[in-house]
Amino acid sequence: MIPHIDETHAADLASWVSTANGHPDFPIQNLPFGIFSPRHGQPRGGVAIGDQILDLSLAARSTLFEGGAKDAVDAAAGPLLNAFLGGPAQERSALRRRLSALLAAGAPDRAEVETWLYPAVDCRMHLPARIGDYTDFYAGIHHALNVGILFRPDNPLLPNYKHVPIGYHGRASSVRVSGAPVVRPQGQRKAPDAEGPEFGPSQRLDIELELGVWIGQGNALGQPIAIDAADQHIAGLCLLNDWSARDLQAWEYQPLGPFLAKNFMTTISPWIVTAEALAPFRIAQPARPAEDPTPLPYLLSQADQARGAYAIDLEVAIATAAMRDRDEPAFTIAQGPASNLYWTLAQLVTHHASNGCDLNPGDLLGTGTISTPDDSGVGSFLELTRGGQKPVTLPSGETRTFLQDGDLVRLSARAAALGFVSIGFGDCVGQIASRVAA
Ligand code: MN
């Protein structure tokens, strides 16, 4: 079941936290959850509101919460959000409604709640949960086509693609929040015309623009998740940059798939934009072309097809070291909608558990790179530069095929729907650091 639209989504709702009103990411209609530490403080749960962070560990000590909202605020006090994510959706929703009421303009308890706020600029963000497992899918069909064309011009999509959501098990240990430096990986690669492989820093370091899915309630081993129940297992979303070393990938990926080309680092945005906050932005999954196969029954639900997609617009911007030195703004290289996913998030969850695999609270799924059919919104340099054959020229006059040291990449996203206040995801930033010689 998809969360309901309620009073917390009202477009005329304003907050006494003045910076929340009109805030591009964190108006009172969003209220995303994360783990932060104030200066000299320990990590704890927080909620972003405007340019402030509300301390949930202080909220948990107050008498302003009761019932389900009290249980949820206790679980969200930190230092990790796994228990909060795994708790009942009704409790998360009750806490959202209570926080919305406490932060709304004219709220009677403002004086107490004000003491729970820290300027976000003074705080440090952490991973919101202990990520037990991280799985990356390949559900962006235009990405799959664009990449497939580079390697197999006559047969870009493999025959399974439209029948089964393709994925691989990623590496949870190297997931980091926005801002952590991205050290250029080294590894083994072999140029097509070289006689043998060599080892060294990746020369084809790339990004992948993806949405991250935070698993809420888990499932027991051996118990699949029905497609109509899958939404109850999605606690919220974030942005995810699946940094990729294309030269390492090309040499290592057959026959078992991605390995060291991917697991050196994954950057996520630190705030969990909840399924409840995203309720107004649910849209129909785009109809499949008539010639495409109908999904097998375990993946197909009319309810999911009717509201299983999200009206989220995604963007990638780059700022090179030279651009930053000259105070030039970041340059947007891609912009496009999340509706370019061929499978819904519910289908990804259901497929993942369909063999009995157990998902746990705080597990992370990546959707796969989300690209537009044309060049306006492709989510990787691999696609944008046709495998490095067609460099991109930046406004600074610099060109790029893949990332150079000092390059800073920013993913951003915004959910928007007519009649509702749009909400954003916050920063998902990484800067490429050179590998210091050992
Ligand atoms: Mn990926």
PDB file of C-alpha atoms in Angstrom, residues 108-347:
ATOM      1  CA  PRO A 108       2.258  26.278  20.734  1.00  0.00           C
ATOM      2  CA  ASP A 109       5.377  24.338  21.765  1.00  0.00           C
ATOM      3  CA  ARG A 110       7.760  26.292  19.566  1.00  0.00           C
ATOM      4  CA  ALA A 111       9.884  27.499  22.508  1.00  0.00           C
ATOM      5  CA  GLU A 112      10.821  23.949  23.488  1.00  0.00           C
ATOM      6  CA  VAL A 113      11.263  22.649  19.935  1.00  0.00           C
ATOM      7  CA  GLU A 114      13.549  25.586  19.118  1.00  0.00           C
ATOM      8  CA  THR A 115      16.079  24.193  21.603  1.00  0.00           C
ATOM      9  CA  TRP A 116      16.341  21.030  19.476  1.00  0.00           C
ATOM     10  CA  LEU A 117      17.596  22.842  16.363  1.00  0.00           C
ATOM     11  CA  TYR A 118      21.145  23.150  15.051  1.00  0.00           C
ATOM     12  CA  PRO A 119      22.260  25.066  11.958  1.00  0.00           C
ATOM     13  CA  ALA A 120      22.939  22.317   9.387  1.00  0.00           C
ATOM     14  CA  VAL A 121      26.118  24.094   8.328  1.00  0.00           C
ATOM     15  CA  ASP A 122      27.618  23.353  11.772  1.00  0.00           C
ATOM     16  CA  CYS A 123      26.745  19.643  11.641  1.00  0.00           C
ATOM     17  CA  ARG A 124      28.333  16.589  10.113  1.00  0.00           C
ATOM     18  CA  MET A 125      26.247  13.956   8.360  1.00  0.00           C
ATOM     19  CA  HIS A 126      26.813  10.213   8.703  1.00  0.00           C
ATOM     20  CA  LEU A 127      25.433   7.078   7.103  1.00  0.00           C
ATOM     21  CA  PRO A 128      21.832   6.908   8.305  1.00  0.00           C
ATOM     22  CA  ALA A 129      21.888   3.188   8.999  1.00  0.00           C
ATOM     23  CA  ARG A 130      24.192   0.227   9.196  1.00  0.00           C
ATOM     24  CA  ILE A 131      23.845  -1.097   5.657  1.00  0.00           C
ATOM     25  CA  GLY A 132      23.803  -4.861   5.937  1.00  0.00           C
ATOM     26  CA  ASP A 133      23.613  -5.453   2.220  1.00  0.00           C
ATOM     27  CA  TYR A 134      23.742  -3.306  -0.875  1.00  0.00           C
ATOM     28  CA  THR A 135      22.343  -4.450  -4.215  1.00  0.00           C
ATOM     29  CA  ASP A 136      22.592  -2.509  -7.450  1.00  0.00           C
ATOM     30  CA  PHE A 137      20.039  -2.993 -10.219  1.00  0.00           C
ATOM     31  CA  TYR A 138      20.148  -2.048 -13.903  1.00  0.00           C
ATOM     32  CA  ALA A 139      16.589  -0.804 -14.339  1.00  0.00           C
ATOM     33  CA  GLY A 140      17.311   2.320 -16.386  1.00  0.00           C
ATOM     34  CA  ILE A 141      16.438   0.982 -19.815  1.00  0.00           C
ATOM     35  CA  HIS A 142      17.969   3.826 -21.816  1.00  0.00           C
ATOM     36  CA  HIS A 143      21.236   3.368 -19.928  1.00  0.00           C
ATOM     37  CA  ALA A 144      21.129  -0.344 -20.672  1.00  0.00           C
ATOM     38  CA  LEU A 145      20.470   0.432 -24.349  1.00  0.00           C
ATOM     39  CA  ASN A 146      23.120   3.159 -24.600  1.00  0.00           C
ATOM     40  CA  VAL A 147      25.764   0.989 -22.972  1.00  0.00           C
ATOM     41  CA  GLY A 148      24.622  -2.097 -24.887  1.00  0.00           C
ATOM     42  CA  ILE A 149      24.995  -0.266 -28.213  1.00  0.00           C
ATOM     43  CA  LEU A 150      28.631   0.517 -27.389  1.00  0.00           C
ATOM     44  CA  PHE A 151      29.452  -3.135 -26.824  1.00  0.00           C
ATOM     45  CA  ARG A 152      26.906  -4.948 -29.020  1.00  0.00           C
ATOM     46  CA  PRO A 153      25.632  -2.590 -31.764  1.00  0.00           C
ATOM     47  CA  ASP A 154      23.402  -5.258 -33.300  1.00  0.00           C
ATOM     48  CA  ASN A 155      22.027  -6.638 -30.055  1.00  0.00           C
ATOM     49  CA  PRO A 156      22.158  -3.927 -27.385  1.00  0.00           C
ATOM     50  CA  LEU A 157      19.671  -5.431 -24.914  1.00  0.00           C
ATOM     51  CA  LEU A 158      20.285  -8.970 -23.796  1.00  0.00           C
ATOM     52  CA  PRO A 159      17.223 -11.234 -24.162  1.00  0.00           C
ATOM     53  CA  ASN A 160      16.517 -11.358 -20.419  1.00  0.00           C
ATOM     54  CA  TYR A 161      16.332  -7.592 -19.885  1.00  0.00           C
ATOM     55  CA  LYS A 162      12.586  -7.082 -20.376  1.00  0.00           C
ATOM     56  CA  HIS A 163      11.669 -10.183 -18.381  1.00  0.00           C
ATOM     57  CA  VAL A 164      13.832 -10.010 -15.274  1.00  0.00           C
ATOM     58  CA  PRO A 165      15.116  -7.016 -13.268  1.00  0.00           C
ATOM     59  CA  ILE A 166      18.894  -7.372 -13.664  1.00  0.00           C
ATOM     60  CA  GLY A 167      21.037  -6.716 -10.607  1.00  0.00           C
ATOM     61  CA  TYR A 168      24.225  -7.654  -8.782  1.00  0.00           C
ATOM     62  CA  HIS A 169      25.294  -7.697  -5.170  1.00  0.00           C
ATOM     63  CA  GLY A 170      27.343  -4.624  -4.399  1.00  0.00           C
ATOM     64  CA  ARG A 171      29.582  -3.854  -1.465  1.00  0.00           C
ATOM     65  CA  ALA A 172      28.072  -2.250   1.636  1.00  0.00           C
ATOM     66  CA  SER A 173      31.390  -1.470   3.362  1.00  0.00           C
ATOM     67  CA  SER A 174      32.394   1.262   0.927  1.00  0.00           C
ATOM     68  CA  VAL A 175      29.138   3.251   0.874  1.00  0.00           C
ATOM     69  CA  ARG A 176      29.794   6.799   2.103  1.00  0.00           C
ATOM     70  CA  VAL A 177      27.691   9.914   2.508  1.00  0.00           C
ATOM     71  CA  SER A 178      27.982  13.005   0.383  1.00  0.00           C
ATOM     72  CA  GLY A 179      31.241  14.882   0.734  1.00  0.00           C
ATOM     73  CA  ALA A 180      33.570  11.961   1.393  1.00  0.00           C
ATOM     74  CA  PRO A 181      36.559  12.142  -0.974  1.00  0.00           C
ATOM     75  CA  VAL A 182      36.555   9.698  -3.861  1.00  0.00           C
ATOM     76  CA  VAL A 183      40.041   8.295  -4.124  1.00  0.00           C
ATOM     77  CA  ARG A 184      40.774   7.265  -7.677  1.00  0.00           C
ATOM     78  CA  PRO A 185      40.830   3.482  -7.661  1.00  0.00           C
ATOM     79  CA  GLN A 186      43.644   1.493  -9.128  1.00  0.00           C
ATOM     80  CA  GLY A 187      43.308  -1.885 -10.669  1.00  0.00           C
ATOM     81  CA  GLN A 188      43.944  -4.228 -13.497  1.00  0.00           C
ATOM     82  CA  ARG A 189      42.895  -3.273 -16.993  1.00  0.00           C
ATOM     83  CA  LYS A 190      43.781  -4.280 -20.493  1.00  0.00           C
ATOM     84  CA  ALA A 191      43.576  -1.979 -23.506  1.00  0.00           C
ATOM     85  CA  PRO A 192      41.949  -3.758 -26.477  1.00  0.00           C
ATOM     86  CA  ASP A 193      45.169  -3.609 -28.493  1.00  0.00           C
ATOM     87  CA  ALA A 194      47.519  -4.403 -25.590  1.00  0.00           C
ATOM     88  CA  GLU A 195      49.096  -7.787 -25.337  1.00  0.00           C
ATOM     89  CA  GLY A 196      48.444  -8.171 -21.636  1.00  0.00           C
ATOM     90  CA  PRO A 197      46.933  -6.389 -18.662  1.00  0.00           C
ATOM     91  CA  GLU A 198      48.604  -3.741 -16.524  1.00  0.00           C
ATOM     92  CA  PHE A 199      47.934  -2.410 -13.034  1.00  0.00           C
ATOM     93  CA  GLY A 200      47.510   1.258 -12.184  1.00  0.00           C
ATOM     94  CA  PRO A 201      45.128   4.141 -11.450  1.00  0.00           C
ATOM     95  CA  SER A 202      41.871   3.959 -13.395  1.00  0.00           C
ATOM     96  CA  GLN A 203      41.928   6.156 -16.480  1.00  0.00           C
ATOM     97  CA  ARG A 204      38.207   5.862 -17.128  1.00  0.00           C
ATOM     98  CA  LEU A 205      36.621   6.907 -13.838  1.00  0.00           C
ATOM     99  CA  ASP A 206      32.890   7.504 -14.226  1.00  0.00           C
ATOM    100  CA  ILE A 207      29.680   8.242 -12.357  1.00  0.00           C
ATOM    101  CA  GLU A 208      26.303   6.532 -12.311  1.00  0.00           C
ATOM    102  CA  LEU A 209      23.235   8.622 -11.513  1.00  0.00           C
ATOM    103  CA  GLU A 210      20.857   6.454  -9.487  1.00  0.00           C
ATOM    104  CA  LEU A 211      18.178   6.526  -6.859  1.00  0.00           C
ATOM    105  CA  GLY A 212      18.881   4.587  -3.668  1.00  0.00           C
ATOM    106  CA  VAL A 213      16.084   2.639  -1.984  1.00  0.00           C
ATOM    107  CA  TRP A 214      16.167   2.200   1.798  1.00  0.00           C
ATOM    108  CA  ILE A 215      14.560  -1.053   2.866  1.00  0.00           C
ATOM    109  CA  GLY A 216      12.255  -0.677   5.862  1.00  0.00           C
ATOM    110  CA  GLN A 217      10.553  -3.719   7.269  1.00  0.00           C
ATOM    111  CA  GLY A 218      12.385  -6.899   6.196  1.00  0.00           C
ATOM    112  CA  ASN A 219      11.186 -10.356   5.212  1.00  0.00           C
ATOM    113  CA  ALA A 220      12.049 -13.716   6.727  1.00  0.00           C
ATOM    114  CA  LEU A 221      14.368 -16.044   4.820  1.00  0.00           C
ATOM    115  CA  GLY A 222      12.272 -18.145   2.491  1.00  0.00           C
ATOM    116  CA  GLN A 223       9.311 -15.727   2.533  1.00  0.00           C
ATOM    117  CA  PRO A 224       8.952 -13.781  -0.727  1.00  0.00           C
ATOM    118  CA  ILE A 225       7.383 -10.307  -0.807  1.00  0.00           C
ATOM    119  CA  ALA A 226       4.201 -10.081  -2.872  1.00  0.00           C
ATOM    120  CA  ILE A 227       4.207  -7.265  -5.418  1.00  0.00           C
ATOM    121  CA  ASP A 228       1.266  -5.548  -3.729  1.00  0.00           C
ATOM    122  CA  ALA A 229       3.086  -5.658  -0.375  1.00  0.00           C
ATOM    123  CA  ALA A 230       6.425  -4.418  -1.691  1.00  0.00           C
ATOM    124  CA  ASP A 231       5.767  -0.724  -1.048  1.00  0.00           C
ATOM    125  CA  GLN A 232       5.446  -1.465   2.676  1.00  0.00           C
ATOM    126  CA  HIS A 233       9.097  -2.559   2.627  1.00  0.00           C
ATOM    127  CA  ILE A 234      10.368   0.716   1.130  1.00  0.00           C
ATOM    128  CA  ALA A 235      11.088   3.218   3.913  1.00  0.00           C
ATOM    129  CA  GLY A 236      12.445   5.956   1.703  1.00  0.00           C
ATOM    130  CA  LEU A 237      14.790   7.064  -1.048  1.00  0.00           C
ATOM    131  CA  CYS A 238      18.110   8.829  -1.462  1.00  0.00           C
ATOM    132  CA  LEU A 239      20.453   9.743  -4.291  1.00  0.00           C
ATOM    133  CA  LEU A 240      23.191   7.284  -5.150  1.00  0.00           C
ATOM    134  CA  ASN A 241      26.342   7.711  -7.221  1.00  0.00           C
ATOM    135  CA  ASP A 242      27.737   4.328  -8.201  1.00  0.00           C
ATOM    136  CA  TRP A 243      31.283   5.443  -9.080  1.00  0.00           C
ATOM    137  CA  SER A 244      32.593   3.130 -11.772  1.00  0.00           C
ATOM    138  CA  ALA A 245      36.056   2.431 -13.192  1.00  0.00           C
ATOM    139  CA  ARG A 246      35.172   1.570 -16.780  1.00  0.00           C
ATOM    140  CA  ASP A 247      38.628   0.302 -17.726  1.00  0.00           C
ATOM    141  CA  LEU A 248      38.676  -2.105 -14.795  1.00  0.00           C
ATOM    142  CA  GLN A 249      35.076  -3.071 -15.498  1.00  0.00           C
ATOM    143  CA  ALA A 250      35.657  -3.922 -19.161  1.00  0.00           C
ATOM    144  CA  TRP A 251      38.465  -6.322 -18.277  1.00  0.00           C
ATOM    145  CA  GLU A 252      36.954  -7.995 -15.204  1.00  0.00           C
ATOM    146  CA  TYR A 253      33.202  -8.166 -15.754  1.00  0.00           C
ATOM    147  CA  GLN A 254      32.896 -11.432 -17.610  1.00  0.00           C
ATOM    148  CA  PRO A 255      31.718 -13.947 -16.576  1.00  0.00           C
ATOM    149  CA  LEU A 256      30.566 -12.963 -13.059  1.00  0.00           C
ATOM    150  CA  GLY A 257      29.738  -9.261 -13.380  1.00  0.00           C
ATOM    151  CA  PRO A 258      30.891  -6.079 -11.622  1.00  0.00           C
ATOM    152  CA  PHE A 259      33.507  -6.398  -8.882  1.00  0.00           C
ATOM    153  CA  LEU A 260      36.457  -4.079  -8.162  1.00  0.00           C
ATOM    154  CA  ALA A 261      35.323  -1.598 -10.834  1.00  0.00           C
ATOM    155  CA  LYS A 262      32.398  -0.741  -8.574  1.00  0.00           C
ATOM    156  CA  ASN A 263      33.123  -1.607  -4.959  1.00  0.00           C
ATOM    157  CA  PHE A 264      35.812   0.977  -4.238  1.00  0.00           C
ATOM    158  CA  MET A 265      33.140   3.514  -3.297  1.00  0.00           C
ATOM    159  CA  THR A 266      29.472   4.466  -3.567  1.00  0.00           C
ATOM    160  CA  THR A 267      28.273   7.925  -2.511  1.00  0.00           C
ATOM    161  CA  ILE A 268      24.743   8.500  -1.205  1.00  0.00           C
ATOM    162  CA  SER A 269      22.879  11.598  -0.073  1.00  0.00           C
ATOM    163  CA  PRO A 270      22.609  11.430   3.728  1.00  0.00           C
ATOM    164  CA  TRP A 271      18.896  12.181   4.105  1.00  0.00           C
ATOM    165  CA  ILE A 272      16.230   9.502   3.791  1.00  0.00           C
ATOM    166  CA  VAL A 273      13.322  11.099   1.976  1.00  0.00           C
ATOM    167  CA  THR A 274      10.531   8.944   3.354  1.00  0.00           C
ATOM    168  CA  ALA A 275       7.907   7.039   1.418  1.00  0.00           C
ATOM    169  CA  GLU A 276       5.366   9.138   3.339  1.00  0.00           C
ATOM    170  CA  ALA A 277       6.906  12.418   2.142  1.00  0.00           C
ATOM    171  CA  LEU A 278       6.886  11.109  -1.434  1.00  0.00           C
ATOM    172  CA  ALA A 279       3.188  10.143  -1.441  1.00  0.00           C
ATOM    173  CA  PRO A 280       2.049  13.140  -3.552  1.00  0.00           C
ATOM    174  CA  PHE A 281       4.680  12.397  -6.173  1.00  0.00           C
ATOM    175  CA  ARG A 282       3.595   8.880  -7.104  1.00  0.00           C
ATOM    176  CA  ILE A 283       2.658   8.511 -10.750  1.00  0.00           C
ATOM    177  CA  ALA A 284       1.776   5.729 -13.164  1.00  0.00           C
ATOM    178  CA  GLN A 285       4.592   3.550 -14.423  1.00  0.00           C
ATOM    179  CA  PRO A 286       4.959   4.489 -18.114  1.00  0.00           C
ATOM    180  CA  ALA A 287       3.223   1.930 -20.320  1.00  0.00           C
ATOM    181  CA  ARG A 288       5.526  -0.563 -21.953  1.00  0.00           C
ATOM    182  CA  PRO A 289       5.692  -0.514 -25.751  1.00  0.00           C
ATOM    183  CA  ALA A 290       3.087  -2.921 -27.158  1.00  0.00           C
ATOM    184  CA  GLU A 291       5.767  -5.260 -28.503  1.00  0.00           C
ATOM    185  CA  ASP A 292       7.391  -5.689 -25.071  1.00  0.00           C
ATOM    186  CA  PRO A 293       6.619  -8.793 -23.023  1.00  0.00           C
ATOM    187  CA  THR A 294       4.127  -8.575 -20.170  1.00  0.00           C
ATOM    188  CA  PRO A 295       5.935  -9.108 -16.843  1.00  0.00           C
ATOM    189  CA  LEU A 296       5.388 -12.486 -15.234  1.00  0.00           C
ATOM    190  CA  PRO A 297       2.464 -12.463 -12.782  1.00  0.00           C
ATOM    191  CA  TYR A 298       4.635 -12.256  -9.643  1.00  0.00           C
ATOM    192  CA  LEU A 299       5.967  -8.884 -10.871  1.00  0.00           C
ATOM    193  CA  LEU A 300       2.715  -7.469 -12.170  1.00  0.00           C
ATOM    194  CA  SER A 301       0.138  -5.538 -10.177  1.00  0.00           C
ATOM    195  CA  GLN A 302      -2.349  -3.053 -11.559  1.00  0.00           C
ATOM    196  CA  ALA A 303      -2.054  -0.980  -8.379  1.00  0.00           C
ATOM    197  CA  ASP A 304       1.718  -0.852  -8.746  1.00  0.00           C
ATOM    198  CA  GLN A 305       1.499  -0.004 -12.443  1.00  0.00           C
ATOM    199  CA  ALA A 306      -0.990   2.759 -11.618  1.00  0.00           C
ATOM    200  CA  ARG A 307       1.163   4.479  -8.951  1.00  0.00           C
ATOM    201  CA  GLY A 308       4.487   2.693  -8.801  1.00  0.00           C
ATOM    202  CA  ALA A 309       6.642   5.394 -10.387  1.00  0.00           C
ATOM    203  CA  TYR A 310       7.849   8.698  -8.925  1.00  0.00           C
ATOM    204  CA  ALA A 311       7.713  12.220 -10.348  1.00  0.00           C
ATOM    205  CA  ILE A 312      11.343  12.921  -9.479  1.00  0.00           C
ATOM    206  CA  ASP A 313      13.625  14.946 -11.709  1.00  0.00           C
ATOM    207  CA  LEU A 314      17.326  14.126 -11.472  1.00  0.00           C
ATOM    208  CA  GLU A 315      20.364  16.189 -12.331  1.00  0.00           C
ATOM    209  CA  VAL A 316      24.142  15.795 -12.614  1.00  0.00           C
ATOM    210  CA  ALA A 317      26.487  18.786 -12.436  1.00  0.00           C
ATOM    211  CA  ILE A 318      30.253  18.966 -12.632  1.00  0.00           C
ATOM    212  CA  ALA A 319      32.705  21.578 -11.350  1.00  0.00           C
ATOM    213  CA  THR A 320      36.351  21.055 -12.229  1.00  0.00           C
ATOM    214  CA  ALA A 321      39.141  22.367  -9.998  1.00  0.00           C
ATOM    215  CA  ALA A 322      39.780  25.160 -12.534  1.00  0.00           C
ATOM    216  CA  MET A 323      36.101  26.116 -12.564  1.00  0.00           C
ATOM    217  CA  ARG A 324      36.024  26.291  -8.774  1.00  0.00           C
ATOM    218  CA  ASP A 325      39.246  28.338  -8.683  1.00  0.00           C
ATOM    219  CA  ARG A 326      37.559  30.884 -10.949  1.00  0.00           C
ATOM    220  CA  ASP A 327      34.285  30.782  -8.985  1.00  0.00           C
ATOM    221  CA  GLU A 328      32.452  29.482 -12.034  1.00  0.00           C
ATOM    222  CA  PRO A 329      29.178  27.703 -11.320  1.00  0.00           C
ATOM    223  CA  ALA A 330      28.892  23.951 -11.670  1.00  0.00           C
ATOM    224  CA  PHE A 331      27.802  22.879 -15.146  1.00  0.00           C
ATOM    225  CA  THR A 332      24.759  20.663 -15.543  1.00  0.00           C
ATOM    226  CA  ILE A 333      25.591  17.786 -17.851  1.00  0.00           C
ATOM    227  CA  ALA A 334      22.392  15.766 -17.440  1.00  0.00           C
ATOM    228  CA  GLN A 335      18.809  16.279 -16.393  1.00  0.00           C
ATOM    229  CA  GLY A 336      15.933  13.834 -16.672  1.00  0.00           C
ATOM    230  CA  PRO A 337      13.055  12.089 -14.937  1.00  0.00           C
ATOM    231  CA  ALA A 338      13.160   8.947 -12.797  1.00  0.00           C
ATOM    232  CA  SER A 339      10.299   7.590 -14.896  1.00  0.00           C
ATOM    233  CA  ASN A 340      12.973   6.296 -17.283  1.00  0.00           C
ATOM    234  CA  LEU A 341      13.180   3.233 -15.042  1.00  0.00           C
ATOM    235  CA  TYR A 342      11.801   0.160 -16.813  1.00  0.00           C
ATOM    236  CA  TRP A 343      10.867  -1.527 -13.531  1.00  0.00           C
ATOM    237  CA  THR A 344       9.113   0.026 -10.528  1.00  0.00           C
ATOM    238  CA  LEU A 345      10.862   0.065  -7.170  1.00  0.00           C
ATOM    239  CA  ALA A 346       8.237  -2.393  -5.919  1.00  0.00           C
ATOM    240  CA  GLN A 347       9.161  -4.765  -8.749  1.00  0.00           C
TER     241      GLN A 347
END
